[in-house]
C-alpha positions as CSV (number, residue, x, y, z in Angstrom):
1,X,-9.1,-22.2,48.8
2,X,-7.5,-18.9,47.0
3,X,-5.7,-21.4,44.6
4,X,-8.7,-23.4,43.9
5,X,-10.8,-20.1,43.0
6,X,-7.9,-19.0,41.1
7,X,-7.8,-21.6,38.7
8,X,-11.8,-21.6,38.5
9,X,-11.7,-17.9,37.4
10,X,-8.6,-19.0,34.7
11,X,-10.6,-21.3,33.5
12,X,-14.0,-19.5,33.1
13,X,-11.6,-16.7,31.5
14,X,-10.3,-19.4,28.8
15,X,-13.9,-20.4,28.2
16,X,-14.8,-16.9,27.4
17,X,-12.0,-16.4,25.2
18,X,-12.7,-19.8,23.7
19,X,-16.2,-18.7,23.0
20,X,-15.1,-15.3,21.6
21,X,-12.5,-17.4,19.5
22,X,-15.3,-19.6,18.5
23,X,-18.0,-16.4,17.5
24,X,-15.1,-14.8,15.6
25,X,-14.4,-17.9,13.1
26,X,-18.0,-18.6,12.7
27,X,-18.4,-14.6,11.8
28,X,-15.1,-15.2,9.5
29,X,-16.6,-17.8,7.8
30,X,-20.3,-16.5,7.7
31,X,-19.0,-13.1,6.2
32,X,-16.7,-15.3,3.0
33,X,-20.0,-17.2,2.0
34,X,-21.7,-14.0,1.9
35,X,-18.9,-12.8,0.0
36,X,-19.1,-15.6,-2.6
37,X,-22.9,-15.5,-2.7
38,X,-23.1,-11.7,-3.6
39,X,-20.0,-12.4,-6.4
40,X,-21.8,-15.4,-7.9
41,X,-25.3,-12.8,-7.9
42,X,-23.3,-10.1,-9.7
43,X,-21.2,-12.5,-12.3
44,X,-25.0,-13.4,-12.6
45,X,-26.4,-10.4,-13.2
46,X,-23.6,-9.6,-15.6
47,X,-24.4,-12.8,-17.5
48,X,-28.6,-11.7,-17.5
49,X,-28.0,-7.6,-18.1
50,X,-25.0,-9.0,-21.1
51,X,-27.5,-11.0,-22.8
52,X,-30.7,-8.7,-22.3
53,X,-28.9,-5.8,-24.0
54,X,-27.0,-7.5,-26.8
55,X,-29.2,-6.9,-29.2
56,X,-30.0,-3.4,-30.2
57,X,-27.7,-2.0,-27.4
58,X,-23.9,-0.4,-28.4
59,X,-20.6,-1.6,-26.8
60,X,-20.4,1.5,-24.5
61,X,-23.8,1.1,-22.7
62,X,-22.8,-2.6,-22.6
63,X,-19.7,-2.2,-21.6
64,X,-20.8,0.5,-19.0
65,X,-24.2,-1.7,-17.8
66,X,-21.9,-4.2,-16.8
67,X,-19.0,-2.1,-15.3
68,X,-21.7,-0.5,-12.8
69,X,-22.2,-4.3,-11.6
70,X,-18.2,-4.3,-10.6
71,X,-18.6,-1.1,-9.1
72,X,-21.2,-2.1,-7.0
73,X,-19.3,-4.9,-5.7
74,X,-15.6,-3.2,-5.2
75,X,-16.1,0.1,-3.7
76,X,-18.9,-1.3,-0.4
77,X,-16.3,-4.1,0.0
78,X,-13.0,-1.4,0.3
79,X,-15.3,0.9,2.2
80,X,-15.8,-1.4,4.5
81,X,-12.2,-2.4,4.7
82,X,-11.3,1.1,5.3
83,X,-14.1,1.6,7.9
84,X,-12.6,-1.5,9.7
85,X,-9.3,-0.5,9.9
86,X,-10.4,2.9,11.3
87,X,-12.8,1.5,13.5
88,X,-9.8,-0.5,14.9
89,X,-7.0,2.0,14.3
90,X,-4.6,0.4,16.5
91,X,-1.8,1.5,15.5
92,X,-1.8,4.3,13.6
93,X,1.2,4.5,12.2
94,X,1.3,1.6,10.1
95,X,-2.6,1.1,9.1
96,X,-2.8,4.7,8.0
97,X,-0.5,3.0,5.2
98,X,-2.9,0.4,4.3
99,X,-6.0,2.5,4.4
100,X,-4.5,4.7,1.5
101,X,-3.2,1.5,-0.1
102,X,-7.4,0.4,0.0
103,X,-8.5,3.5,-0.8
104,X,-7.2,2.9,-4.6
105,X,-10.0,0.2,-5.2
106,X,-12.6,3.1,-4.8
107,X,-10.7,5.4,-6.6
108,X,-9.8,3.4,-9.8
109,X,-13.4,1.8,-10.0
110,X,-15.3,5.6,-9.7
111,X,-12.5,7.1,-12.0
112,X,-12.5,4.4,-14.6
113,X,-16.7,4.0,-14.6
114,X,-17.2,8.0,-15.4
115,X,-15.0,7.4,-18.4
116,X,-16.8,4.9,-19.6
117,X,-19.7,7.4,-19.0
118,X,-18.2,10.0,-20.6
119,X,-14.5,10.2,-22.2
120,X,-14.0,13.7,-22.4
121,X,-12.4,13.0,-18.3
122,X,-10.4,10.1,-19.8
123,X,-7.0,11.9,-19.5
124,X,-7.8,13.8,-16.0
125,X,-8.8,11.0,-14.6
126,X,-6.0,8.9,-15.9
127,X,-3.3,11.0,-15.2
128,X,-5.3,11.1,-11.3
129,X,-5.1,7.2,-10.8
130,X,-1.3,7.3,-12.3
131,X,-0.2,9.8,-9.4
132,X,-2.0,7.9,-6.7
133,X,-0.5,4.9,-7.8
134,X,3.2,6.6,-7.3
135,X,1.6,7.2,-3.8
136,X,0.4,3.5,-3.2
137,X,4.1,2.4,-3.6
138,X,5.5,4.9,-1.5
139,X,2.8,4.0,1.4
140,X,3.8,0.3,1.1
141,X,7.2,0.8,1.2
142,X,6.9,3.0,4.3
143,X,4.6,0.5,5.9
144,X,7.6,-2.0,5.5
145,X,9.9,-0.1,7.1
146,X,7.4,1.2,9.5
147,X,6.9,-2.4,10.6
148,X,10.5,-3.2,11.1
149,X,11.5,0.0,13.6
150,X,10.3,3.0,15.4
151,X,12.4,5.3,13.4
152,X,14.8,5.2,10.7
153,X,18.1,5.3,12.5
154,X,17.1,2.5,14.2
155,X,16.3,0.4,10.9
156,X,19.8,1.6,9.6
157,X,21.2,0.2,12.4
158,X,19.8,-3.1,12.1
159,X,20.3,-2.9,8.2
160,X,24.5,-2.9,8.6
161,X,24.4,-6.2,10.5
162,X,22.4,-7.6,7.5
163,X,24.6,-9.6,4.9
164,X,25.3,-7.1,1.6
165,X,22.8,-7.1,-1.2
166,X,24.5,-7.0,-4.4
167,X,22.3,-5.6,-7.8
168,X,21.5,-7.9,-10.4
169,X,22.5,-8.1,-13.7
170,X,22.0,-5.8,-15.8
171,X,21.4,-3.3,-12.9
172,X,25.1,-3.8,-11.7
173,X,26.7,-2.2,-14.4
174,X,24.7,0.9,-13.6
175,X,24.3,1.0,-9.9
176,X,27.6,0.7,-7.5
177,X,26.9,-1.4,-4.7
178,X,24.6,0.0,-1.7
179,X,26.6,-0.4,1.6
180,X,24.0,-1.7,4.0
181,X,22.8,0.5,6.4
182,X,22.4,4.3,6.4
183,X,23.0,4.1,2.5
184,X,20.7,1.1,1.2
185,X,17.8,2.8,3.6
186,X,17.9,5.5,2.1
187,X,18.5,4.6,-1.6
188,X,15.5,2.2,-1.7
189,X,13.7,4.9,0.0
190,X,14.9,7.4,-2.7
191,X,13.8,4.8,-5.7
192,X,10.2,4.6,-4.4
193,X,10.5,8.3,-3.5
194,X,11.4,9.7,-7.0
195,X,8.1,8.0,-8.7
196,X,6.0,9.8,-6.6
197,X,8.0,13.1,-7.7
198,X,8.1,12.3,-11.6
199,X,4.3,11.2,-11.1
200,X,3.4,14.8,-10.1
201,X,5.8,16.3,-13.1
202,X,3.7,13.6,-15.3
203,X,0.5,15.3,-14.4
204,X,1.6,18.8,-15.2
205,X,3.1,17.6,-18.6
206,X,0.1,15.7,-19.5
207,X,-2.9,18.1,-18.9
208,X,-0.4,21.4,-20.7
209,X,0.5,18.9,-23.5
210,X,-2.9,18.1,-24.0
211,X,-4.3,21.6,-24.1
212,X,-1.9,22.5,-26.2
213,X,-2.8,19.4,-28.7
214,X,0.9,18.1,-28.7
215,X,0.0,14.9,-26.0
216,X,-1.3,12.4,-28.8
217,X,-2.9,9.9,-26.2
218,X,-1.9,6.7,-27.4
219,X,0.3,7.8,-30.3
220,X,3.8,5.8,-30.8
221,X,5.1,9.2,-32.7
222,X,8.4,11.4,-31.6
223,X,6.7,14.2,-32.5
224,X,4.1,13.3,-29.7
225,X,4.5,14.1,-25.5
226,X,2.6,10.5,-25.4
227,X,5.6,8.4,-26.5
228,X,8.4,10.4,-24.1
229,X,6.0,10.5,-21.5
230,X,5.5,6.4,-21.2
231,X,9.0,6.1,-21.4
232,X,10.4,7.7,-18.7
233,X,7.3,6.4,-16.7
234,X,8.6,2.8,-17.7
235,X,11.8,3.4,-16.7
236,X,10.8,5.1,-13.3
237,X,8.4,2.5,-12.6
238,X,10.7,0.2,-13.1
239,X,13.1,1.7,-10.6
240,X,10.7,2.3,-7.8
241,X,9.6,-1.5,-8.2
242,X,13.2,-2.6,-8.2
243,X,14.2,-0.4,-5.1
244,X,11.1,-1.9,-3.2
245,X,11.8,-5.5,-4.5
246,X,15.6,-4.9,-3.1
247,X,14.7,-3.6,0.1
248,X,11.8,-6.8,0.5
249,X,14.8,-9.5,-0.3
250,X,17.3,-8.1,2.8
251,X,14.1,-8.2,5.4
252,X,11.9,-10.6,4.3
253,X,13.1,-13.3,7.3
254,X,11.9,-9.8,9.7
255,X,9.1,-9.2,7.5
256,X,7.7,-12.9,7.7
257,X,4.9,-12.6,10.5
258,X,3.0,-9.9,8.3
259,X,3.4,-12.1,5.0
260,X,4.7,-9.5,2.7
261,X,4.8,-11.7,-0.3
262,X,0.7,-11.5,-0.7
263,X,0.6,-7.7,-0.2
264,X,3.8,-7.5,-2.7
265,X,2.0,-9.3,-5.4
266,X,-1.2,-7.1,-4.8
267,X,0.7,-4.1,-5.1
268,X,3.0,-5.0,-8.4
269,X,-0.1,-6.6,-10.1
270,X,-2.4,-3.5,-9.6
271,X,0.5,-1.6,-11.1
272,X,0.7,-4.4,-13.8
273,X,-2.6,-4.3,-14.9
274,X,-3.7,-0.2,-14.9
275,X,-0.1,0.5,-16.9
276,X,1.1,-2.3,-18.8
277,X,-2.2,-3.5,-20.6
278,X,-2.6,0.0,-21.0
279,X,0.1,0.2,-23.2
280,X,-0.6,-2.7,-25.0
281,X,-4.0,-1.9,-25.8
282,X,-2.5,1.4,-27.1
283,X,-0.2,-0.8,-28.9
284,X,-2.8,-2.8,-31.2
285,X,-4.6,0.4,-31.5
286,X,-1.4,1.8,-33.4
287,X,-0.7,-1.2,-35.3
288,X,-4.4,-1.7,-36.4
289,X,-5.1,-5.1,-34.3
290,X,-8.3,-3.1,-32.9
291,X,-10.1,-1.0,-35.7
292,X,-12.9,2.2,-35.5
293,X,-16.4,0.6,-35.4
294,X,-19.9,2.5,-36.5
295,X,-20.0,3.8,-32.9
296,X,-16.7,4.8,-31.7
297,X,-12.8,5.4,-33.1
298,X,-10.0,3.1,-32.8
299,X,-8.7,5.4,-29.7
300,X,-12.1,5.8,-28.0
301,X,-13.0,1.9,-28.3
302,X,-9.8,1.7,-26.7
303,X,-9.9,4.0,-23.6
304,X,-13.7,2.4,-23.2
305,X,-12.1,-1.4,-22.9
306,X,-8.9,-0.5,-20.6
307,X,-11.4,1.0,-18.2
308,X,-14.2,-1.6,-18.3
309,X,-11.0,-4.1,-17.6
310,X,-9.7,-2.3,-14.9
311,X,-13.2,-2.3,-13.2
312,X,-13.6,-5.8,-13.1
313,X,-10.1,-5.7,-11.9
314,X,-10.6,-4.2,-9.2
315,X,-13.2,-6.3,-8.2
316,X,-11.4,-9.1,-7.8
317,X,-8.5,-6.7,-6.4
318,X,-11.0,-6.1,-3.8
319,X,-11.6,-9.6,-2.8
320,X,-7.8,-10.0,-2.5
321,X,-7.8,-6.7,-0.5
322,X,-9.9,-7.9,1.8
323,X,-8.0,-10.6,3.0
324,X,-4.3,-9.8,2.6
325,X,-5.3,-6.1,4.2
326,X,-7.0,-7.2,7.2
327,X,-7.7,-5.2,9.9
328,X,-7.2,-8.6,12.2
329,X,-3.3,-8.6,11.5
330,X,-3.1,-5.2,13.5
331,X,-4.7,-6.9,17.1
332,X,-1.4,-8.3,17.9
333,X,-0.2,-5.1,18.4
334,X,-2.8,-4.2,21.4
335,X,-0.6,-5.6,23.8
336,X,-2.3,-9.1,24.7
337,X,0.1,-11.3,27.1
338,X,-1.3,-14.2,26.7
339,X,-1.1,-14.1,22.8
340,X,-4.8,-14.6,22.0
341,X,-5.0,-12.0,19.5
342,X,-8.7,-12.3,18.4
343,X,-10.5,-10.4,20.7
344,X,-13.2,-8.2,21.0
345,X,-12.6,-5.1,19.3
346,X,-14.6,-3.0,22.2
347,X,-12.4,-4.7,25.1
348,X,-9.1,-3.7,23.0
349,X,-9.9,0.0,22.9
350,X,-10.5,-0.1,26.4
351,X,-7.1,-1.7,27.2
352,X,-4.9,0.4,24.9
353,X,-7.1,3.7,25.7
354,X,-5.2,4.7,22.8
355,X,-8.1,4.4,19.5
356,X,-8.5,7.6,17.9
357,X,-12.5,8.7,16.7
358,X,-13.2,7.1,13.5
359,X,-13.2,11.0,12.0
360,X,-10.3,11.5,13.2
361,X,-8.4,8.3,11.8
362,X,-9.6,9.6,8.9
363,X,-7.7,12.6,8.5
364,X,-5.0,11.1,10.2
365,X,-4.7,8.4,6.8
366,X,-6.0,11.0,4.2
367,X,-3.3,13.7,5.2
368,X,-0.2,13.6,3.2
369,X,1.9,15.4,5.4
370,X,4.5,12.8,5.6
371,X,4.9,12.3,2.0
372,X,5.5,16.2,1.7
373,X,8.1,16.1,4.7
374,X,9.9,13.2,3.2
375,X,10.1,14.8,-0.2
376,X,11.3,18.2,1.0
377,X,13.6,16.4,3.7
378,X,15.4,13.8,0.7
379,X,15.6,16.9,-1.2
380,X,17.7,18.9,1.4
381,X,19.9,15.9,2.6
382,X,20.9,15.7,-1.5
383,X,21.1,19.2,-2.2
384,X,23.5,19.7,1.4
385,X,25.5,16.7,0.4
386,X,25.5,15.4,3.7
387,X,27.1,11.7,4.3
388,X,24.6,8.6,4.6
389,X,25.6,8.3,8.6
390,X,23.9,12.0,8.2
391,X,21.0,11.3,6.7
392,X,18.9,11.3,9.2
393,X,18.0,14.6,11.0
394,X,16.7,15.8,14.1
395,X,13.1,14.5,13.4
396,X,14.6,11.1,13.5
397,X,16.1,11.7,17.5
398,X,13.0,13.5,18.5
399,X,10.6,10.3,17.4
400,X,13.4,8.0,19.5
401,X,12.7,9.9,22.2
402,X,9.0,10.7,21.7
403,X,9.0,6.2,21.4
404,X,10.4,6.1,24.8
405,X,8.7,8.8,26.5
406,X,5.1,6.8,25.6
407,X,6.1,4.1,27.5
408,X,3.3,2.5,29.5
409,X,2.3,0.1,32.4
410,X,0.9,-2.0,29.8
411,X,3.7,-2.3,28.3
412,X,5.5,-4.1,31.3
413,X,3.1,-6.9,30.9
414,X,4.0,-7.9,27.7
415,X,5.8,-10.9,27.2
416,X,9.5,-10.4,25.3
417,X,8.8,-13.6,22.6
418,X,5.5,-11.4,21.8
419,X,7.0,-7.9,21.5
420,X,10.3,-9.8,19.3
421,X,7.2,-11.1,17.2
422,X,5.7,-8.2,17.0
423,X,8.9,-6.0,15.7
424,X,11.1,-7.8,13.6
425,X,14.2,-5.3,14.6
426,X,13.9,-5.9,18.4
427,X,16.2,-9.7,17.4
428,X,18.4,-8.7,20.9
429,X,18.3,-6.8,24.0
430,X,21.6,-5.7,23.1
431,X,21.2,-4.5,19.8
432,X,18.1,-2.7,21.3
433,X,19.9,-1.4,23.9
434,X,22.6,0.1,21.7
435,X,20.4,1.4,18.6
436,X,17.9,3.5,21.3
437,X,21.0,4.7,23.2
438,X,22.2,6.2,19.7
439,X,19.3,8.0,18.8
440,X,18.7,9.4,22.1
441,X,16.1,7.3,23.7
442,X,15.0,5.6,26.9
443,X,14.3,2.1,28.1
444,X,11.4,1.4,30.6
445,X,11.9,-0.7,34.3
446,X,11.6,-4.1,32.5
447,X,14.3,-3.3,30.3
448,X,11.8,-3.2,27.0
449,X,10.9,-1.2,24.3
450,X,7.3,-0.2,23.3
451,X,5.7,0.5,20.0
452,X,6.6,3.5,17.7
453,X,5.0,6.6,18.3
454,X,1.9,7.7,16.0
455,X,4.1,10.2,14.1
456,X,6.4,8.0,13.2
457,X,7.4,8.7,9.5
């Protein structure tokens, strides 16, 4: 009789969690025809407010009519991105990455829409969305390597077992070879780390040269700051792209569950498109391909169309945002046996115990303290001249044995194919076994390993 009421309450459980499953698609699918209604109403309303104001009406207040349709679609969608993933901060230490990597949506559309309102902020504003895009790359690489172990020691680790990545060509007869492990962690870490540094130098050079007069905003001329400055940018850019792309090709058979690819491509073409057609529009601005008109010069017809394009860019960036950035991808992490990760957001929290307030996981993604440790701590392992093994310093033990201290009873009743799934490191209960032991932590009864702890990086 016990057995027989058993499998009656199993089954009225999997009947709920089919119905939850069922609401959750219906709600998925419900939310992307809303989605495409409101884009066809605002592509539209472009259409209707373009051809209502053509005649009589200048290119700006065209231009910036239009642009305030984009606006109106990207920033509610990314807000509400961002409010979901703090609404569901699960875990903390890796969404607080993507909730600065969706706060650049807002950011580039308000920045680039008061320029088109008024130009005089061009300059501020640019040099503003070039910084945070340093920072955008730094988060994502982070969130890579947040996703693959607790702490950094324990990445190295994994990384020497890895086969050796060799530079390509032309890179290779700059660069030595990285030995994998301690060295190629912290080398790719270092090439994402030192765009975010010449980023903040950029800012200072730009806004003394221009007050000065000497920055010649879109002048190709050695006598200008403009032409030095988009160099080195280039060639940093280039580096930090480069160092992420090299670190993505050793652990992308780890990375696979969270498809990297799709978040990649959103990062590198969001860097694409606010720098590279920025150049080139300065480009046929210098060699005459666009000319002054009655209304504006050369120069300001040109800062007017590389912001109107980068609204409607990030409008569509915002679309892409909202499904490669999902806050869904983060339930697995909850702690769900049976490996039904859509569930109720409400019955999660009260599982983990664990959700911070939604103020709270605010401050938690909008506080750069991590950044300014990792700066000042790569700057003091290459000023002390420590060895790779080295490189890693007492944080780095303390957060391995902060990651076993948290363990929970929860954690017991997790399945081990869901917690390898889960973290692409944990491949062995050997290599686990040997890479916690080195840095100082703790294993629970079972024998298992648990999430990282919040302050992870």
């Amino acid at each position: 009789g016990r057995g027989r009421a058993r499998s009656c309450s199993a089954a009225a459980a999997m009947d709920q969690l089919g119905i939850v499953e069922l609401a959750s698609q219906r709600v998925a699918w419900l939310s992307r025809v809303v989605l495409i209604a409101t884009l066809v109403l605002v592509l539209g309303a472009a259409i209707g407010v373009a051809l209502s104001l053509y005649n009589g009406t200048n290119d700006k207040e065209l231009a910036y009519a239009i642009s305030t349709l984009f606006v109106i679609v990207s920033v509610p969608l990314s807000s509400q991105d961002i409010r979901d993933h703090l609404h569901n901060f699960e875990v903390p230490e890796l969404q607080k990455f993507i909730v600065r990597i969706l706060m650049m949506v807002p950011i580039y559309s308000v920045s680039c829409w008061i320029c088109l309102a008024n130009e005089d902020y061009y300059v501020f504003f640019e040099a503003m969305r070039s910084l945070y895009e340093a920072f955008v790359i730094w988060n994502f690489t982070y969130f890579l390597m947040g996703y693959l172990g607790p702490t950094e020691e324990m990445l190295a680790a994994h990384l020497e077992c890895k086969p050796q990545e060799h530079h390509i060509f032309p890179v290779s007869l700059v660069l030595g070879t990285w030995k994998m492990g301690h060295e190629f962690l912290f080398k790719c870490k270092l090439g994402t780390l030192q765009y975010v540094i010449w980023k903040i130098v950029n800012v200072g050079i730009v806004l003394l040269t221009t007050v000065l007069g000497v920055y010649g905003d879109g002048q190709w001329r050695l006598d200008r700051a403009y032409f030095y400055v988009v160099s080195v940018t280039n060639f940093s850019q280039m580096l930090a792209i480069y160092s992420l792309a090299l670190f993505y090709h050793a652990t992308y058979h780890d990375l696979a569950p969270i498809k990297p690819l799709a978040k990649f491509l959103c990062i590198k073409l969001v860097i694409f498109f606010s720098f590279w057609q920025g150049c080139l529009i300065s480009a046929l601005v210098y060699f005459g391909y666009i000319h002054s008109t009655p209304f504006f010069s050369a120069n300001t017809y040109a800062k007017g169309l590389q912001d109107f394009i980068i609204c409607f860019e990030m409008m569509l960036f915002a679309v892409a945002h909202h499904y490669v950035f999902s806050y869904r991808d983060f339930r697995r992490y909850i702690g769900e046996s049976d490996g039904f990760n859509t569930i109720d957001s409400t019955t999660s929290s009260q599982g983990s115990g664990s959700r911070p307030p939604m103020v709270q996981a605010l401050l938690e993604a909008a506080n750069p303290r991590d950044l300014v440790h990792d700066i000042a701590r790569n700057f003091h392992r290459i000023n002390s001249r420590s060895s790779f093994s080295s490189a890693f310093d007492s944080d780095d033990e303390h957060r391995a044995a902060e990651s076993a201290a948290a363990l929970s009873e929860e954690a017991v009743a997790l399945s081990s194919g869901n917690e390898l799934e889960s973290y692409g490191v944990y491949e062995s209960a050997r290599f686990e076994d040997e890479t916690l032991t080195s840095a100082g932590g703790r294993r629970d009864s079972a024998g298992r390993g648990r999430e990282p702890p919040r302050d992870v990086l």
